[in-house]
Short mmCIF file of C-alpha atoms in Angstrom, two decimals:
data_model
loop_
_atom_site.label_atom_id
_atom_site.label_comp_id
_atom_site.label_asym_id
_atom_site.label_seq_id
_atom_site.Cartn_x
_atom_site.Cartn_y
_atom_site.Cartn_z
CA MET A 20 0.00 0.00 0.00
CA SER A 21 1.45 3.35 -1.05
CA THR A 22 1.23 6.50 1.02
CA SER A 23 1.60 10.01 -0.29
CA ALA A 24 3.68 12.59 1.53
CA ALA A 25 1.87 15.50 3.11
CA PRO A 26 2.06 18.68 1.04
CA ARG A 27 4.71 21.10 2.18
CA ALA A 28 3.93 24.54 3.54
CA TYR A 29 5.67 26.85 1.09
CA LEU A 30 6.59 30.12 2.83
CA ASP A 31 9.40 31.29 0.56
CA HIS A 32 7.58 33.35 -2.05
CA ALA A 33 10.18 36.14 -1.77
CA ALA A 34 12.73 33.74 -3.26
CA THR A 35 10.50 32.44 -6.07
CA ALA A 36 6.73 32.34 -6.31
CA PRO A 37 4.83 29.46 -7.92
CA VAL A 38 3.83 30.13 -11.52
CA ARG A 39 0.24 31.33 -11.67
CA PRO A 40 -2.13 28.87 -13.39
CA GLN A 41 -3.32 31.53 -15.87
CA VAL A 42 0.30 32.29 -16.77
CA ALA A 43 1.21 28.63 -17.14
CA GLU A 44 -1.75 28.09 -19.44
CA GLN A 45 -0.80 31.08 -21.57
CA VAL A 46 2.85 29.98 -21.82
CA ALA A 47 1.84 26.45 -22.85
CA ALA A 48 -0.56 27.77 -25.47
CA ASP A 49 2.04 30.22 -26.80
CA LEU A 50 4.65 27.50 -27.16
CA ARG A 51 2.24 25.30 -29.06
CA HIS A 52 1.05 28.08 -31.35
CA ARG A 53 3.20 28.89 -34.35
CA ALA A 54 2.26 32.59 -34.30
CA THR A 55 3.75 33.16 -30.85
CA GLY A 56 6.24 30.41 -30.22
CA TRP A 57 8.23 30.07 -33.43
CA ALA A 58 9.03 33.26 -35.28
CA ASN A 59 11.67 35.90 -34.59
CA PRO A 60 9.92 39.21 -33.80
CA ALA A 61 12.52 41.08 -35.86
CA ALA A 62 11.80 39.07 -39.01
CA GLN A 63 10.08 40.93 -41.84
CA HIS A 64 7.82 38.11 -43.01
CA ALA A 65 4.20 37.75 -41.91
CA SER A 66 4.93 35.37 -39.03
CA GLY A 67 7.66 37.67 -37.72
CA ARG A 68 5.36 40.66 -37.93
CA ARG A 69 2.66 38.85 -35.97
CA VAL A 70 5.11 37.96 -33.21
CA GLY A 71 6.49 41.49 -33.26
CA ALA A 72 2.99 42.81 -32.71
CA LEU A 73 2.54 40.49 -29.73
CA LEU A 74 5.83 41.72 -28.27
CA ALA A 75 4.69 45.31 -28.65
CA GLU A 76 1.39 44.42 -26.98
CA ALA A 77 3.21 42.84 -24.01
CA ARG A 78 5.39 45.94 -23.71
CA ALA A 79 2.33 48.20 -23.68
CA ARG A 80 0.51 46.05 -21.11
CA LEU A 81 3.45 46.06 -18.72
CA ALA A 82 3.94 49.80 -19.22
CA ALA A 83 0.30 50.45 -18.33
CA VAL A 84 0.67 48.55 -15.06
CA LEU A 85 3.84 50.45 -14.11
CA ASP A 86 2.83 54.00 -15.13
CA ALA A 87 5.32 54.11 -17.97
CA ASP A 88 5.47 54.51 -21.74
CA PRO A 89 5.81 51.30 -23.80
CA HIS A 90 9.08 52.58 -25.28
CA GLU A 91 10.45 52.74 -21.73
CA VAL A 92 10.06 48.98 -21.14
CA ILE A 93 13.26 47.03 -21.77
CA PHE A 94 12.77 43.30 -21.40
CA THR A 95 15.62 41.40 -19.70
CA SER A 96 16.33 37.94 -18.35
CA GLY A 97 15.37 39.07 -14.85
CA GLY A 98 15.92 41.62 -12.13
CA THR A 99 19.65 40.98 -11.82
CA GLU A 100 20.35 41.79 -15.45
CA ALA A 101 18.12 44.86 -15.32
CA ASP A 102 19.94 46.20 -12.23
CA ALA A 103 23.34 45.53 -13.77
CA LEU A 104 22.27 47.18 -17.03
CA VAL A 105 21.18 50.43 -15.41
CA VAL A 106 24.21 50.71 -13.12
CA THR A 107 26.76 49.91 -15.80
CA GLY A 108 24.85 51.79 -18.48
CA ARG A 109 24.81 54.96 -16.41
CA VAL A 110 28.53 54.77 -15.59
CA LEU A 111 29.42 54.28 -19.25
CA ALA A 112 27.12 57.13 -20.26
CA ALA A 113 28.71 59.47 -17.70
CA ARG A 114 32.20 58.52 -18.82
CA ALA A 115 31.18 59.18 -22.42
CA ASP A 116 30.05 62.66 -21.31
CA GLY A 117 33.50 63.34 -19.88
CA VAL A 118 32.87 62.66 -16.19
CA GLY A 119 36.17 61.32 -14.87
CA THR A 120 34.86 59.55 -11.78
CA PRO A 121 31.09 59.18 -11.90
CA ALA A 122 29.50 58.20 -8.58
CA ILE A 123 27.00 55.41 -8.05
CA ILE A 124 25.15 56.12 -4.81
CA THR A 125 23.33 53.23 -3.13
CA SER A 126 22.15 52.14 0.26
CA PRO A 127 24.11 49.29 1.91
CA VAL A 128 20.96 47.10 2.01
CA GLU A 129 20.51 46.82 -1.75
CA HIS A 130 20.24 43.52 -3.60
CA PRO A 131 23.65 42.16 -4.66
CA ALA A 132 22.62 42.81 -8.27
CA VAL A 133 23.00 46.51 -7.52
CA LEU A 134 25.83 46.37 -4.98
CA ASP A 135 28.04 44.01 -6.96
CA SER A 136 27.44 45.96 -10.17
CA ALA A 137 28.41 49.20 -8.41
CA ARG A 138 31.54 47.60 -6.96
CA THR A 139 32.47 46.17 -10.34
CA ALA A 140 32.00 49.59 -11.92
CA GLU A 141 34.28 51.05 -9.25
CA ALA A 142 36.94 48.40 -9.80
CA HIS A 143 36.92 48.32 -13.60
CA LEU A 144 35.13 51.38 -15.02
CA GLY A 145 36.58 54.19 -12.94
CA ALA A 146 33.40 54.84 -10.95
CA GLU A 147 33.05 55.76 -7.28
CA HIS A 148 30.65 53.66 -5.22
CA VAL A 149 29.14 55.58 -2.30
CA GLU A 150 26.95 53.91 0.31
CA VAL A 151 24.64 56.06 2.40
CA GLU A 152 23.65 55.28 5.98
CA VAL A 153 20.50 53.46 7.07
CA ASP A 154 18.69 53.23 10.40
CA ASP A 155 17.83 50.14 12.46
CA ALA A 156 14.98 49.35 10.07
CA GLY A 157 17.24 49.56 7.03
CA LEU A 158 15.64 52.83 5.87
CA VAL A 159 17.88 55.39 4.18
CA ASP A 160 18.97 58.31 6.34
CA PRO A 161 17.82 61.45 4.47
CA GLU A 162 20.74 63.61 5.54
CA SER A 163 23.24 60.94 4.58
CA LEU A 164 21.69 60.82 1.10
CA ARG A 165 21.71 64.60 0.85
CA GLU A 166 25.40 64.71 1.77
CA ALA A 167 26.29 61.93 -0.66
CA VAL A 168 24.62 63.64 -3.60
CA SER A 169 25.92 67.14 -2.85
CA GLY A 170 29.21 68.00 -4.49
CA ARG A 171 29.53 64.82 -6.53
CA ARG A 172 29.06 64.04 -10.21
CA ALA A 173 26.59 61.25 -9.57
CA ALA A 174 25.67 59.04 -12.48
CA LEU A 175 22.90 57.28 -10.55
CA VAL A 176 21.22 56.95 -7.18
CA SER A 177 19.76 53.47 -6.61
CA VAL A 178 17.57 52.59 -3.63
CA MET A 179 15.28 49.56 -3.60
CA THR A 180 11.55 50.08 -2.99
CA ALA A 181 11.10 47.09 -0.67
CA ASN A 182 13.89 45.09 0.90
CA ASN A 183 13.99 41.54 -0.38
CA GLU A 184 15.02 40.16 3.03
CA THR A 185 13.17 42.12 5.70
CA GLY A 186 10.30 43.54 3.65
CA ALA A 187 10.94 47.11 4.83
CA VAL A 188 9.56 49.73 2.40
CA GLN A 189 11.49 52.90 1.62
CA ASP A 190 9.92 56.33 1.09
CA ILE A 191 11.05 56.44 -2.52
CA GLY A 192 9.15 59.61 -3.39
CA GLY A 193 10.72 61.38 -0.42
CA LEU A 194 14.20 60.20 -1.34
CA VAL A 195 13.78 61.37 -4.93
CA GLU A 196 12.78 64.79 -3.61
CA ILE A 197 15.93 64.92 -1.45
CA VAL A 198 18.07 64.25 -4.54
CA ARG A 199 16.27 67.01 -6.45
CA GLU A 200 16.69 69.48 -3.58
CA ALA A 201 20.34 68.59 -2.98
CA THR A 202 21.29 69.09 -6.63
CA GLY A 203 18.92 71.96 -7.36
CA VAL A 204 18.19 70.33 -10.72
CA ARG A 205 14.78 68.88 -11.53
CA GLY A 206 14.71 68.61 -15.29
CA PRO A 207 16.10 65.49 -16.99
CA GLY A 208 18.77 66.50 -19.47
CA GLU A 209 19.75 69.63 -17.58
CA PRO A 210 23.39 69.90 -16.40
CA GLY A 211 23.82 68.28 -12.99
CA TYR A 212 20.64 66.20 -13.15
CA VAL A 213 20.98 62.96 -11.12
CA PRO A 214 18.80 60.02 -12.22
CA VAL A 215 17.20 57.87 -9.53
CA HIS A 216 16.60 54.13 -9.96
CA SER A 217 14.71 51.73 -7.72
CA ASP A 218 14.80 47.96 -7.66
CA ALA A 219 11.09 47.21 -7.23
CA VAL A 220 11.37 43.43 -7.58
CA ALA A 221 10.27 42.74 -3.99
CA ALA A 222 7.57 45.42 -4.11
CA LEU A 223 5.59 44.70 -7.28
CA GLY A 224 2.17 43.30 -6.45
CA ARG A 225 2.65 44.05 -2.75
CA VAL A 226 2.78 47.84 -2.57
CA PRO A 227 2.08 50.46 -5.27
CA VAL A 228 4.85 50.57 -7.88
CA ARG A 229 4.60 53.52 -10.29
CA LEU A 230 7.48 55.04 -12.25
CA ARG A 231 6.21 58.57 -12.73
CA ALA A 232 4.20 58.87 -9.53
CA ARG A 233 7.40 58.31 -7.57
CA GLY A 234 9.46 60.64 -9.75
CA LEU A 235 11.79 57.81 -10.76
CA ASP A 236 13.97 57.67 -13.85
CA ALA A 237 14.33 53.89 -13.86
CA MET A 238 12.87 50.87 -12.13
CA THR A 239 13.50 47.12 -12.08
CA VAL A 240 10.90 44.33 -11.98
CA SER A 241 11.15 40.56 -12.23
CA GLY A 242 8.69 37.87 -13.24
CA HIS A 243 9.39 34.95 -10.95
CA LYS A 244 8.46 36.90 -7.80
CA ILE A 245 4.90 37.49 -9.03
CA GLY A 246 3.99 34.21 -10.72
CA ALA A 247 5.74 34.30 -14.10
CA PRO A 248 8.43 31.75 -14.96
CA VAL A 249 12.05 32.29 -14.01
CA GLY A 250 14.04 34.05 -16.71
CA VAL A 251 12.17 37.25 -17.51
CA GLY A 252 12.19 40.76 -16.06
CA ALA A 253 12.35 44.33 -17.21
CA LEU A 254 14.19 47.57 -16.76
CA ILE A 255 11.78 50.48 -17.01
CA ALA A 256 13.87 53.48 -18.09
CA ARG A 257 12.54 56.90 -19.02
CA ARG A 258 12.92 57.90 -22.66
CA ASP A 259 15.31 60.70 -21.72
CA LEU A 260 17.58 58.54 -19.53
CA THR A 261 20.86 58.01 -21.36
CA LEU A 262 22.28 54.50 -21.03
CA VAL A 263 25.24 53.00 -22.88
CA SER A 264 25.09 49.30 -23.59
CA PRO A 265 27.98 47.31 -22.11
CA THR A 266 27.75 44.71 -24.90
CA GLY A 267 27.52 44.53 -28.66
CA GLY A 268 25.23 42.44 -30.80
CA GLY A 269 21.93 43.05 -32.54
CA ARG A 270 21.03 46.04 -30.35
CA GLN A 271 17.49 44.93 -29.58
CA GLU A 272 15.50 46.47 -26.73
CA ARG A 273 16.11 50.15 -27.44
CA GLY A 274 19.65 49.34 -28.52
CA LEU A 275 20.63 48.29 -24.98
CA ARG A 276 20.17 44.54 -24.81
CA SER A 277 21.18 42.35 -27.67
CA GLY A 278 19.56 39.00 -28.39
CA THR A 279 16.39 37.64 -29.92
CA GLN A 280 13.49 38.69 -27.70
CA ASP A 281 11.60 35.99 -25.82
CA VAL A 282 8.04 36.94 -26.72
CA VAL A 283 6.49 34.07 -24.76
CA ALA A 284 8.28 35.21 -21.60
CA ALA A 285 7.43 38.87 -22.20
CA ARG A 286 3.76 37.98 -22.49
CA ALA A 287 4.00 35.91 -19.31
CA LEU A 288 5.52 38.82 -17.40
CA ALA A 289 2.84 41.23 -18.62
CA LEU A 290 0.03 38.88 -17.58
CA ALA A 291 1.58 38.11 -14.18
CA ALA A 292 2.04 41.82 -13.48
CA GLU A 293 -1.56 42.57 -14.41
CA LEU A 294 -2.82 39.82 -12.14
CA ALA A 295 -0.55 40.74 -9.23
CA VAL A 296 -1.43 44.43 -9.33
CA GLY A 297 -5.11 43.70 -9.92
CA GLU A 298 -5.38 41.64 -6.75
CA GLN A 299 -2.96 43.76 -4.70
CA GLU A 300 -5.48 45.55 -2.50
CA ALA A 301 -7.40 42.45 -1.48
CA GLU A 302 -4.30 40.29 -1.13
CA SER A 303 -2.56 42.92 0.97
CA ARG A 304 -5.33 42.78 3.57
CA ARG A 305 -5.31 38.98 3.64
CA LEU A 306 -1.53 38.66 3.78
CA GLU A 307 -1.20 41.34 6.45
CA GLY A 308 -3.44 39.18 8.63
CA LEU A 309 -1.26 36.14 8.03
CA ARG A 310 1.90 38.14 8.68
CA SER A 311 0.52 39.38 12.00
CA ARG A 312 -0.38 35.80 12.90
CA VAL A 313 3.17 34.62 12.21
CA LEU A 314 4.74 37.42 14.23
CA LYS A 315 2.36 37.09 17.17
CA GLY A 316 2.71 33.32 17.38
CA ALA A 317 6.48 33.23 16.92
CA CYS A 318 7.22 36.15 19.24
CA ALA A 319 5.27 34.43 22.02
CA LEU A 320 8.21 31.99 22.22
CA THR A 321 11.19 32.79 24.41
CA GLY A 322 13.99 34.65 22.65
CA VAL A 323 12.07 35.36 19.44
CA ARG A 324 11.37 38.86 18.16
CA ALA A 325 10.40 40.67 14.99
CA THR A 326 13.39 42.07 13.12
CA LEU A 327 11.72 45.29 11.97
CA PRO A 328 10.98 47.90 14.63
CA PRO A 329 7.26 48.49 15.32
CA GLY A 330 5.63 50.87 12.88
CA THR A 331 8.12 50.28 10.05
CA ALA A 332 6.51 50.46 6.61
CA HIS A 333 6.61 46.97 5.14
CA VAL A 334 5.24 44.66 2.48
CA PRO A 335 2.37 42.57 3.89
CA SER A 336 3.81 39.31 2.64
CA THR A 337 7.07 39.07 4.63
CA ALA A 338 7.52 38.28 8.32
CA HIS A 339 11.17 38.49 9.39
CA LEU A 340 12.17 36.98 12.74
CA ARG A 341 15.23 37.00 15.00
CA PHE A 342 16.10 34.09 17.30
CA GLU A 343 18.45 34.37 20.28
CA GLY A 344 21.10 31.70 20.63
CA VAL A 345 20.29 29.89 17.39
CA ASP A 346 22.10 29.49 14.10
CA ALA A 347 19.48 29.95 11.41
CA GLU A 348 20.70 26.97 9.39
CA ALA A 349 20.00 24.56 12.26
CA LEU A 350 16.53 26.02 12.72
CA LEU A 351 15.94 25.94 8.99
CA MET A 352 16.84 22.24 8.90
CA GLY A 353 14.38 21.46 11.67
CA LEU A 354 11.57 23.25 9.89
CA ASP A 355 12.54 21.63 6.60
CA LEU A 356 12.20 18.18 8.17
CA ALA A 357 8.76 19.23 9.40
CA GLY A 358 7.70 20.08 5.85
CA ILE A 359 8.02 23.87 6.14
CA ASP A 360 9.78 25.84 3.40
CA VAL A 361 11.20 29.09 4.78
CA SER A 362 14.45 30.93 4.20
CA ALA A 363 17.38 32.01 6.34
CA GLY A 364 17.52 35.20 4.28
CA SER A 365 17.96 36.15 0.66
CA ALA A 366 18.40 33.31 -1.81
CA CYS A 367 20.48 35.49 -4.13
CA HIS A 368 23.80 33.90 -3.07
CA ALA A 369 23.06 30.24 -3.68
CA GLY A 370 25.13 27.93 -1.51
CA VAL A 371 26.83 30.79 0.35
CA THR A 372 26.40 30.99 4.11
CA GLY A 373 27.27 34.00 6.21
CA PRO A 374 25.73 36.94 8.02
CA SER A 375 23.27 39.01 6.03
CA HIS A 376 24.79 42.25 4.73
CA VAL A 377 21.34 43.81 5.14
CA LEU A 378 21.14 42.99 8.85
CA LEU A 379 24.73 44.04 9.47
CA ALA A 380 23.96 47.42 7.90
CA MET A 381 20.94 47.70 10.22
CA GLY A 382 23.27 47.43 13.20
CA LEU A 383 22.99 43.76 14.14
CA ASP A 384 26.17 42.00 15.18
CA ASP A 385 27.52 38.97 13.35
CA GLY A 386 25.76 36.44 15.57
CA ALA A 387 22.38 38.14 15.41
CA ALA A 388 22.70 38.55 11.64
CA ARG A 389 23.08 34.77 11.36
CA SER A 390 20.05 34.02 13.53
CA THR A 391 17.05 35.10 11.46
CA LEU A 392 14.35 33.56 9.32
CA ARG A 393 12.25 35.06 6.54
CA CYS A 394 8.71 33.77 6.12
CA SER A 395 7.30 35.10 2.87
CA MET A 396 3.80 34.48 1.57
CA GLY A 397 1.78 34.80 -1.60
CA PRO A 398 -1.57 34.09 -3.25
CA GLY A 399 -1.43 30.38 -2.44
CA THR A 400 -0.54 30.79 1.22
CA THR A 401 -3.26 29.72 3.65
CA ALA A 402 -3.91 30.04 7.37
CA GLU A 403 -3.21 26.32 7.58
CA ASP A 404 0.33 26.93 6.25
CA VAL A 405 0.92 29.48 8.99
CA ASP A 406 -0.52 27.13 11.62
CA ARG A 407 1.86 24.39 10.47
CA LEU A 408 4.80 26.75 10.83
CA LEU A 409 3.78 27.83 14.32
CA ALA A 410 3.13 24.25 15.37
CA ALA A 411 6.56 23.09 14.15
CA LEU A 412 8.54 26.08 15.39
CA PRO A 413 8.84 25.26 19.15
CA ALA A 414 10.36 21.83 18.61
CA ALA A 415 12.64 23.03 15.82
CA LEU A 416 13.76 25.92 17.98
CA GLU A 417 14.47 23.70 20.98
CA THR A 418 16.49 21.28 18.84
CA ALA A 419 18.47 24.11 17.26
CA ARG A 420 19.27 25.58 20.68
CA ARG A 421 20.41 22.24 22.01
CA ALA A 422 22.66 21.82 19.00
CA ALA A 423 24.13 25.24 19.74
CA GLY A 424 24.58 24.40 23.41
CA VAL A 425 22.02 26.97 24.54
CA GLY A 426 19.19 26.23 26.95
CA GLY A 427 18.10 22.96 28.45
#
């Protein structure tokens, strides 16, 4: 007699969300259909023109969701490529304009796609990477940003909308205004204008994400966080933002990203974004309830606390927890054995263990930065999933503390 394993409680949507059924159905249909799955959208024959029209439609649909112009949507392989493209593209553009040492200004809690790109630009392209200060919630200190922008030839300021680890939400509109005040330049194209970019990968579908309403010049989104397949994202860059491509090739995507466009993936991203934003208000209320349930239940245990200070603006889908006297990997293993999928932090450095750079920047010491868990939820998350987590947590926590030699 065969027995089937109990379904796992998947609480790691911030790493990768399950593909939405509507998106999966569209992708399967597109791949089967010659008009969408076979032809090159740059080809001049009838099939190519049909696919090109579908690509343009996907671009327009995504632009409408993000308060942008279709020409401003540059499809990429994901958020990482989009972040790297805007950082490198701005440094190369500034160097081409005669700026000897263009500055890339970021927070220290950015995704590695931004931080590593800025550090690479500093090491190999003659840029200066400047990190501003953040508070104990990981929110950018306004005066630190003002000081960083003043007196520098900044090619780009990049601050993420929502942190991919803790879920903290930045006041992007307020930070853009600080940049404009500090430089005294508000018009794109005017001498001394400093473009502002935001990685909105962790925010899309969870909090409002609008290019123009926030005064942004560029923004990054990714498909696999909102129910599209892995391998598609977009850089949304204003028409008047000058970027220089770091690579050669066919110069597709506004001349910035070479390679035959993946029309099936672009259509999947557009549909997933429409669905995520369309359900955002209702889902936010539901997920906020589940988040509160996680935090209340977990923090009732000895030595467990919420990472974000009370009152911090946050996405409703992420509950981030700190555990005293526990290495997160041991706790993660205990929960894994109980059928609970959570994360010890960001999944962006696969196979790499160490303290979170985000938590270190927030002022936690090395030990505390290694002792956290991220529980992230999405459309498929249920109250039963949360109950399973809370039921499994005490035993997993006790075992992890015993392994660490803490407690009885």
